[in-house]
């Protein structure tokens, strides 16, 4: 069974640029959640995707957006990058039936540095 | 989701049981207690979860008090590889699309 994978592992961008991060969910999981983890802090929930639609969102501005594909993989897009967007971005997948949510399993993360 | 309180750090000798406490005094009846850990710069790893009964798996045991206001994660024979930040999270399982709410966790350091 393949776990959650994310790409790339590391990324450097400059302020104002746009970035796309990718996540492949664990086999059999149809729900993907994204988190941002700043240095020294716990992960913060960005949003969740289920059935290719955003299913819940944390306190993040609209320049954070996402997609989910029919194979349940997902992308996180961040526009107009700011220095404070530098963080570890984590993807988690879970098997979900309707709106019932099961245990989330995390990928290794993508470390983004904005200069 | 109810909030949790954990000590910021703990030490434990290698080979001994590590007991990590968590207070969740405002937990509601349909909220589960989840434990994750995060080894430096890696993604959080799921450990265990429970509702009201004690739970055990190959990684750890979870002891939940009868009033459900606190719990303890037990690593029975700690190794150096168990050094990590441990997060206690309460979460409704079933319904809702909120993410997990991570606090600052407990930094567990296993001493050789």
PDB file of N, CA and C in Angstrom, chain B residues 14-82:
ATOM      1  N   UNK B  14      15.819   5.927  27.910  1.00  0.00           N
ATOM      2  CA  UNK B  14      15.654   4.866  26.920  1.00  0.00           C
ATOM      3  C   UNK B  14      15.322   3.552  27.609  1.00  0.00           C
ATOM      4  N   UNK B  15      14.342   2.824  27.061  1.00  0.00           N
ATOM      5  CA  UNK B  15      13.940   1.549  27.632  1.00  0.00           C
ATOM      6  C   UNK B  15      12.830   1.650  28.656  1.00  0.00           C
ATOM      7  N   UNK B  16      12.584   2.855  29.185  1.00  0.00           N
ATOM      8  CA  UNK B  16      11.507   3.044  30.149  1.00  0.00           C
ATOM      9  C   UNK B  16      10.219   3.413  29.423  1.00  0.00           C
ATOM     10  N   UNK B  17       9.113   3.341  30.150  1.00  0.00           N
ATOM     11  CA  UNK B  17       7.825   3.753  29.588  1.00  0.00           C
ATOM     12  C   UNK B  17       7.733   5.278  29.603  1.00  0.00           C
ATOM     13  N   UNK B  18       7.304   5.832  28.486  1.00  0.00           N
ATOM     14  CA  UNK B  18       7.065   7.277  28.411  1.00  0.00           C
ATOM     15  C   UNK B  18       5.566   7.505  28.534  1.00  0.00           C
ATOM     16  N   UNK B  19       5.186   8.336  29.506  1.00  0.00           N
ATOM     17  CA  UNK B  19       3.774   8.632  29.758  1.00  0.00           C
ATOM     18  C   UNK B  19       3.521  10.096  29.458  1.00  0.00           C
ATOM     19  N   UNK B  20       2.767  10.377  28.402  1.00  0.00           N
ATOM     20  CA  UNK B  20       2.520  11.753  27.989  1.00  0.00           C
ATOM     21  C   UNK B  20       1.084  12.137  28.333  1.00  0.00           C
ATOM     22  N   UNK B  21       0.914  13.155  29.198  1.00  0.00           N
ATOM     23  CA  UNK B  21      -0.438  13.552  29.601  1.00  0.00           C
ATOM     24  C   UNK B  21      -1.052  14.579  28.676  1.00  0.00           C
ATOM     25  N   UNK B  22      -2.387  14.621  28.689  1.00  0.00           N
ATOM     26  CA  UNK B  22      -3.116  15.611  27.911  1.00  0.00           C
ATOM     27  C   UNK B  22      -4.417  15.932  28.649  1.00  0.00           C
ATOM     28  N   UNK B  23      -4.692  17.208  28.826  1.00  0.00           N
ATOM     29  CA  UNK B  23      -5.954  17.636  29.417  1.00  0.00           C
ATOM     30  C   UNK B  23      -6.886  18.150  28.335  1.00  0.00           C
ATOM     31  N   UNK B  24      -8.119  17.712  28.387  1.00  0.00           N
ATOM     32  CA  UNK B  24      -9.143  18.158  27.439  1.00  0.00           C
ATOM     33  C   UNK B  24     -10.458  18.261  28.183  1.00  0.00           C
ATOM     34  N   UNK B  25     -10.512  19.204  29.128  1.00  0.00           N
ATOM     35  CA  UNK B  25     -11.630  19.279  30.068  1.00  0.00           C
ATOM     36  C   UNK B  25     -12.948  19.683  29.411  1.00  0.00           C
ATOM     37  N   UNK B  26     -12.912  20.285  28.209  1.00  0.00           N
ATOM     38  CA  UNK B  26     -14.147  20.723  27.548  1.00  0.00           C
ATOM     39  C   UNK B  26     -14.580  19.764  26.443  1.00  0.00           C
ATOM     40  N   UNK B  27     -14.039  18.571  26.444  1.00  0.00           N
ATOM     41  CA  UNK B  27     -14.360  17.593  25.393  1.00  0.00           C
ATOM     42  C   UNK B  27     -15.849  17.269  25.428  1.00  0.00           C
ATOM     43  N   UNK B  28     -16.438  17.123  24.254  1.00  0.00           N
ATOM     44  CA  UNK B  28     -17.850  16.778  24.179  1.00  0.00           C
ATOM     45  C   UNK B  28     -18.009  15.296  23.852  1.00  0.00           C
ATOM     46  N   UNK B  29     -19.245  14.814  23.974  1.00  0.00           N
ATOM     47  CA  UNK B  29     -19.483  13.389  23.914  1.00  0.00           C
ATOM     48  C   UNK B  29     -19.115  12.717  22.608  1.00  0.00           C
ATOM     49  N   UNK B  30     -19.126  13.453  21.502  1.00  0.00           N
ATOM     50  CA  UNK B  30     -18.845  12.841  20.203  1.00  0.00           C
ATOM     51  C   UNK B  30     -17.433  13.151  19.703  1.00  0.00           C
ATOM     52  N   UNK B  31     -16.581  13.652  20.577  1.00  0.00           N
ATOM     53  CA  UNK B  31     -15.205  13.970  20.185  1.00  0.00           C
ATOM     54  C   UNK B  31     -14.255  12.848  20.589  1.00  0.00           C
ATOM     55  N   UNK B  32     -13.420  12.462  19.633  1.00  0.00           N
ATOM     56  CA  UNK B  32     -12.394  11.464  19.868  1.00  0.00           C
ATOM     57  C   UNK B  32     -11.106  12.161  20.301  1.00  0.00           C
ATOM     58  N   UNK B  33     -10.246  11.417  20.967  1.00  0.00           N
ATOM     59  CA  UNK B  33      -8.897  11.880  21.288  1.00  0.00           C
ATOM     60  C   UNK B  33      -7.935  11.207  20.315  1.00  0.00           C
ATOM     61  N   UNK B  34      -7.194  12.023  19.579  1.00  0.00           N
ATOM     62  CA  UNK B  34      -6.201  11.543  18.611  1.00  0.00           C
ATOM     63  C   UNK B  34      -4.813  11.927  19.103  1.00  0.00           C
ATOM     64  N   UNK B  35      -3.849  11.056  18.816  1.00  0.00           N
ATOM     65  CA  UNK B  35      -2.439  11.375  19.066  1.00  0.00           C
ATOM     66  C   UNK B  35      -1.656  11.209  17.768  1.00  0.00           C
ATOM     67  N   UNK B  36      -0.860  12.226  17.482  1.00  0.00           N
ATOM     68  CA  UNK B  36       0.089  12.209  16.380  1.00  0.00           C
ATOM     69  C   UNK B  36       1.461  12.568  16.941  1.00  0.00           C
ATOM     70  N   UNK B  37       2.489  12.193  16.218  1.00  0.00           N
ATOM     71  CA  UNK B  37       3.828  12.673  16.575  1.00  0.00           C
ATOM     72  C   UNK B  37       4.520  13.152  15.313  1.00  0.00           C
ATOM     73  N   UNK B  38       5.485  14.051  15.512  1.00  0.00           N
ATOM     74  CA  UNK B  38       6.215  14.611  14.392  1.00  0.00           C
ATOM     75  C   UNK B  38       7.696  14.629  14.726  1.00  0.00           C
ATOM     76  N   UNK B  39       8.420  13.829  13.991  1.00  0.00           N
ATOM     77  CA  UNK B  39       9.868  13.822  14.098  1.00  0.00           C
ATOM     78  C   UNK B  39      10.381  14.966  13.240  1.00  0.00           C
ATOM     79  N   UNK B  40      11.453  15.574  13.673  1.00  0.00           N
ATOM     80  CA  UNK B  40      11.930  16.832  13.096  1.00  0.00           C
ATOM     81  C   UNK B  40      11.848  16.863  11.567  1.00  0.00           C
ATOM     82  N   UNK B  41      11.093  17.875  11.059  1.00  0.00           N
ATOM     83  CA  UNK B  41      10.992  18.171   9.623  1.00  0.00           C
ATOM     84  C   UNK B  41      10.296  17.081   8.808  1.00  0.00           C
ATOM     85  N   UNK B  42       9.638  16.144   9.478  1.00  0.00           N
ATOM     86  CA  UNK B  42       8.857  15.144   8.744  1.00  0.00           C
ATOM     87  C   UNK B  42       7.366  15.443   8.913  1.00  0.00           C
ATOM     88  N   UNK B  43       6.518  14.764   8.149  1.00  0.00           N
ATOM     89  CA  UNK B  43       5.077  14.906   8.323  1.00  0.00           C
ATOM     90  C   UNK B  43       4.615  14.233   9.602  1.00  0.00           C
ATOM     91  N   UNK B  44       3.539  14.724  10.229  1.00  0.00           N
ATOM     92  CA  UNK B  44       3.011  14.071  11.433  1.00  0.00           C
ATOM     93  C   UNK B  44       2.644  12.616  11.157  1.00  0.00           C
ATOM     94  N   UNK B  45       2.903  11.775  12.149  1.00  0.00           N
ATOM     95  CA  UNK B  45       2.610  10.352  12.055  1.00  0.00           C
ATOM     96  C   UNK B  45       1.460  10.016  13.001  1.00  0.00           C
ATOM     97  N   UNK B  46       0.419   9.381  12.487  1.00  0.00           N
ATOM     98  CA  UNK B  46      -0.693   8.957  13.326  1.00  0.00           C
ATOM     99  C   UNK B  46      -0.220   7.880  14.297  1.00  0.00           C
ATOM    100  N   UNK B  47      -0.647   7.992  15.565  1.00  0.00           N
ATOM    101  CA  UNK B  47      -0.281   6.986  16.553  1.00  0.00           C
ATOM    102  C   UNK B  47      -1.495   6.157  16.943  1.00  0.00           C
ATOM    103  N   UNK B  48      -2.530   6.813  17.472  1.00  0.00           N
ATOM    104  CA  UNK B  48      -3.651   6.083  18.041  1.00  0.00           C
ATOM    105  C   UNK B  48      -4.795   7.057  18.276  1.00  0.00           C
ATOM    106  N   UNK B  49      -6.013   6.547  18.393  1.00  0.00           N
ATOM    107  CA  UNK B  49      -7.114   7.392  18.820  1.00  0.00           C
ATOM    108  C   UNK B  49      -8.128   6.558  19.582  1.00  0.00           C
ATOM    109  N   UNK B  50      -8.983   7.253  20.350  1.00  0.00           N
ATOM    110  CA  UNK B  50      -9.997   6.555  21.125  1.00  0.00           C
ATOM    111  C   UNK B  50     -11.128   7.489  21.509  1.00  0.00           C
ATOM    112  N   UNK B  51     -12.250   6.907  21.909  1.00  0.00           N
ATOM    113  CA  UNK B  51     -13.416   7.690  22.324  1.00  0.00           C
ATOM    114  C   UNK B  51     -13.553   7.696  23.840  1.00  0.00           C
ATOM    115  N   UNK B  52     -13.705   6.513  24.441  1.00  0.00           N
ATOM    116  CA  UNK B  52     -13.799   6.453  25.902  1.00  0.00           C
ATOM    117  C   UNK B  52     -13.130   5.225  26.485  1.00  0.00           C
ATOM    118  N   UNK B  53     -12.988   4.187  25.682  1.00  0.00           N
ATOM    119  CA  UNK B  53     -12.295   3.001  26.175  1.00  0.00           C
ATOM    120  C   UNK B  53     -10.798   3.130  25.940  1.00  0.00           C
ATOM    121  N   UNK B  54     -10.020   2.448  26.758  1.00  0.00           N
ATOM    122  CA  UNK B  54      -8.588   2.420  26.543  1.00  0.00           C
ATOM    123  C   UNK B  54      -8.298   1.669  25.248  1.00  0.00           C
ATOM    124  N   UNK B  55      -7.268   2.118  24.542  1.00  0.00           N
ATOM    125  CA  UNK B  55      -6.909   1.518  23.275  1.00  0.00           C
ATOM    126  C   UNK B  55      -5.431   1.165  23.277  1.00  0.00           C
ATOM    127  N   UNK B  56      -5.086   0.105  22.534  1.00  0.00           N
ATOM    128  CA  UNK B  56      -3.690  -0.305  22.392  1.00  0.00           C
ATOM    129  C   UNK B  56      -3.457  -0.744  20.959  1.00  0.00           C
ATOM    130  N   UNK B  57      -2.318  -0.337  20.403  1.00  0.00           N
ATOM    131  CA  UNK B  57      -1.895  -0.881  19.118  1.00  0.00           C
ATOM    132  C   UNK B  57      -0.402  -1.169  19.194  1.00  0.00           C
ATOM    133  N   UNK B  58       0.200  -1.416  18.043  1.00  0.00           N
ATOM    134  CA  UNK B  58       1.608  -1.817  18.044  1.00  0.00           C
ATOM    135  C   UNK B  58       2.541  -0.681  18.438  1.00  0.00           C
ATOM    136  N   UNK B  59       2.062   0.541  18.405  1.00  0.00           N
ATOM    137  CA  UNK B  59       2.907   1.678  18.738  1.00  0.00           C
ATOM    138  C   UNK B  59       2.761   2.127  20.181  1.00  0.00           C
ATOM    139  N   UNK B  60       1.527   2.123  20.698  1.00  0.00           N
ATOM    140  CA  UNK B  60       1.300   2.773  21.986  1.00  0.00           C
ATOM    141  C   UNK B  60      -0.010   2.308  22.602  1.00  0.00           C
ATOM    142  N   UNK B  61      -0.229   2.770  23.836  1.00  0.00           N
ATOM    143  CA  UNK B  61      -1.511   2.604  24.520  1.00  0.00           C
ATOM    144  C   UNK B  61      -2.070   3.974  24.844  1.00  0.00           C
ATOM    145  N   UNK B  62      -3.392   4.069  24.821  1.00  0.00           N
ATOM    146  CA  UNK B  62      -4.083   5.310  25.156  1.00  0.00           C
ATOM    147  C   UNK B  62      -5.022   5.036  26.315  1.00  0.00           C
ATOM    148  N   UNK B  63      -4.805   5.766  27.400  1.00  0.00           N
ATOM    149  CA  UNK B  63      -5.639   5.634  28.584  1.00  0.00           C
ATOM    150  C   UNK B  63      -6.476   6.905  28.706  1.00  0.00           C
ATOM    151  N   UNK B  64      -7.797   6.767  28.689  1.00  0.00           N
ATOM    152  CA  UNK B  64      -8.706   7.905  28.805  1.00  0.00           C
ATOM    153  C   UNK B  64      -9.418   7.790  30.141  1.00  0.00           C
ATOM    154  N   UNK B  65      -9.438   8.872  30.917  1.00  0.00           N
ATOM    155  CA  UNK B  65     -10.100   8.823  32.219  1.00  0.00           C
ATOM    156  C   UNK B  65     -11.607   8.644  32.043  1.00  0.00           C
ATOM    157  N   UNK B  66     -12.242   8.187  33.100  1.00  0.00           N
ATOM    158  CA  UNK B  66     -13.665   7.870  33.015  1.00  0.00           C
ATOM    159  C   UNK B  66     -14.500   9.100  32.668  1.00  0.00           C
ATOM    160  N   UNK B  67     -14.103  10.278  33.173  1.00  0.00           N
ATOM    161  CA  UNK B  67     -14.846  11.498  32.856  1.00  0.00           C
ATOM    162  C   UNK B  67     -14.425  12.106  31.516  1.00  0.00           C
ATOM    163  N   UNK B  68     -13.441  11.477  30.861  1.00  0.00           N
ATOM    164  CA  UNK B  68     -12.938  11.862  29.540  1.00  0.00           C
ATOM    165  C   UNK B  68     -12.281  13.237  29.525  1.00  0.00           C
ATOM    166  N   UNK B  69     -11.962  13.800  30.647  1.00  0.00           N
ATOM    167  CA  UNK B  69     -11.370  15.129  30.674  1.00  0.00           C
ATOM    168  C   UNK B  69      -9.855  15.102  30.518  1.00  0.00           C
ATOM    169  N   UNK B  70      -9.263  13.943  30.564  1.00  0.00           N
ATOM    170  CA  UNK B  70      -7.822  13.850  30.340  1.00  0.00           C
ATOM    171  C   UNK B  70      -7.475  12.473  29.805  1.00  0.00           C
ATOM    172  N   UNK B  71      -6.276  12.372  29.241  1.00  0.00           N
ATOM    173  CA  UNK B  71      -5.818  11.102  28.715  1.00  0.00           C
ATOM    174  C   UNK B  71      -4.299  11.029  28.832  1.00  0.00           C
ATOM    175  N   UNK B  72      -3.775   9.826  28.694  1.00  0.00           N
ATOM    176  CA  UNK B  72      -2.338   9.601  28.729  1.00  0.00           C
ATOM    177  C   UNK B  72      -1.942   8.682  27.595  1.00  0.00           C
ATOM    178  N   UNK B  73      -0.948   9.091  26.845  1.00  0.00           N
ATOM    179  CA  UNK B  73      -0.355   8.238  25.819  1.00  0.00           C
ATOM    180  C   UNK B  73       0.839   7.535  26.441  1.00  0.00           C
ATOM    181  N   UNK B  74       0.900   6.226  26.279  1.00  0.00           N
ATOM    182  CA  UNK B  74       1.993   5.453  26.864  1.00  0.00           C
ATOM    183  C   UNK B  74       2.791   4.777  25.754  1.00  0.00           C
ATOM    184  N   UNK B  75       4.096   5.100  25.696  1.00  0.00           N
ATOM    185  CA  UNK B  75       5.024   4.362  24.851  1.00  0.00           C
ATOM    186  C   UNK B  75       5.730   3.378  25.771  1.00  0.00           C
ATOM    187  N   UNK B  76       5.480   2.085  25.642  1.00  0.00           N
ATOM    188  CA  UNK B  76       5.886   1.140  26.701  1.00  0.00           C
ATOM    189  C   UNK B  76       7.396   0.985  26.881  1.00  0.00           C
ATOM    190  N   UNK B  77       8.152   1.022  25.834  1.00  0.00           N
ATOM    191  CA  UNK B  77       9.607   0.865  25.920  1.00  0.00           C
ATOM    192  C   UNK B  77      10.240   1.887  24.978  1.00  0.00           C
ATOM    193  N   UNK B  78      10.445   3.089  25.475  1.00  0.00           N
ATOM    194  CA  UNK B  78      10.885   4.188  24.613  1.00  0.00           C
ATOM    195  C   UNK B  78      12.288   3.929  24.048  1.00  0.00           C
ATOM    196  N   UNK B  79      12.462   4.289  22.774  1.00  0.00           N
ATOM    197  CA  UNK B  79      13.773   4.233  22.133  1.00  0.00           C
ATOM    198  C   UNK B  79      14.158   5.635  21.689  1.00  0.00           C
ATOM    199  N   UNK B  80      15.407   5.799  21.296  1.00  0.00           N
ATOM    200  CA  UNK B  80      15.878   7.116  20.867  1.00  0.00           C
ATOM    201  C   UNK B  80      15.059   7.635  19.687  1.00  0.00           C
ATOM    202  N   UNK B  81      14.556   6.705  18.864  1.00  0.00           N
ATOM    203  CA  UNK B  81      13.765   7.113  17.693  1.00  0.00           C
ATOM    204  C   UNK B  81      12.383   7.646  18.065  1.00  0.00           C
ATOM    205  N   UNK B  82      12.005   7.519  19.329  1.00  0.00           N
ATOM    206  CA  UNK B  82      10.727   8.082  19.785  1.00  0.00           C
ATOM    207  C   UNK B  82      10.847   9.557  20.138  1.00  0.00           C
TER     208      UNK B  82
END
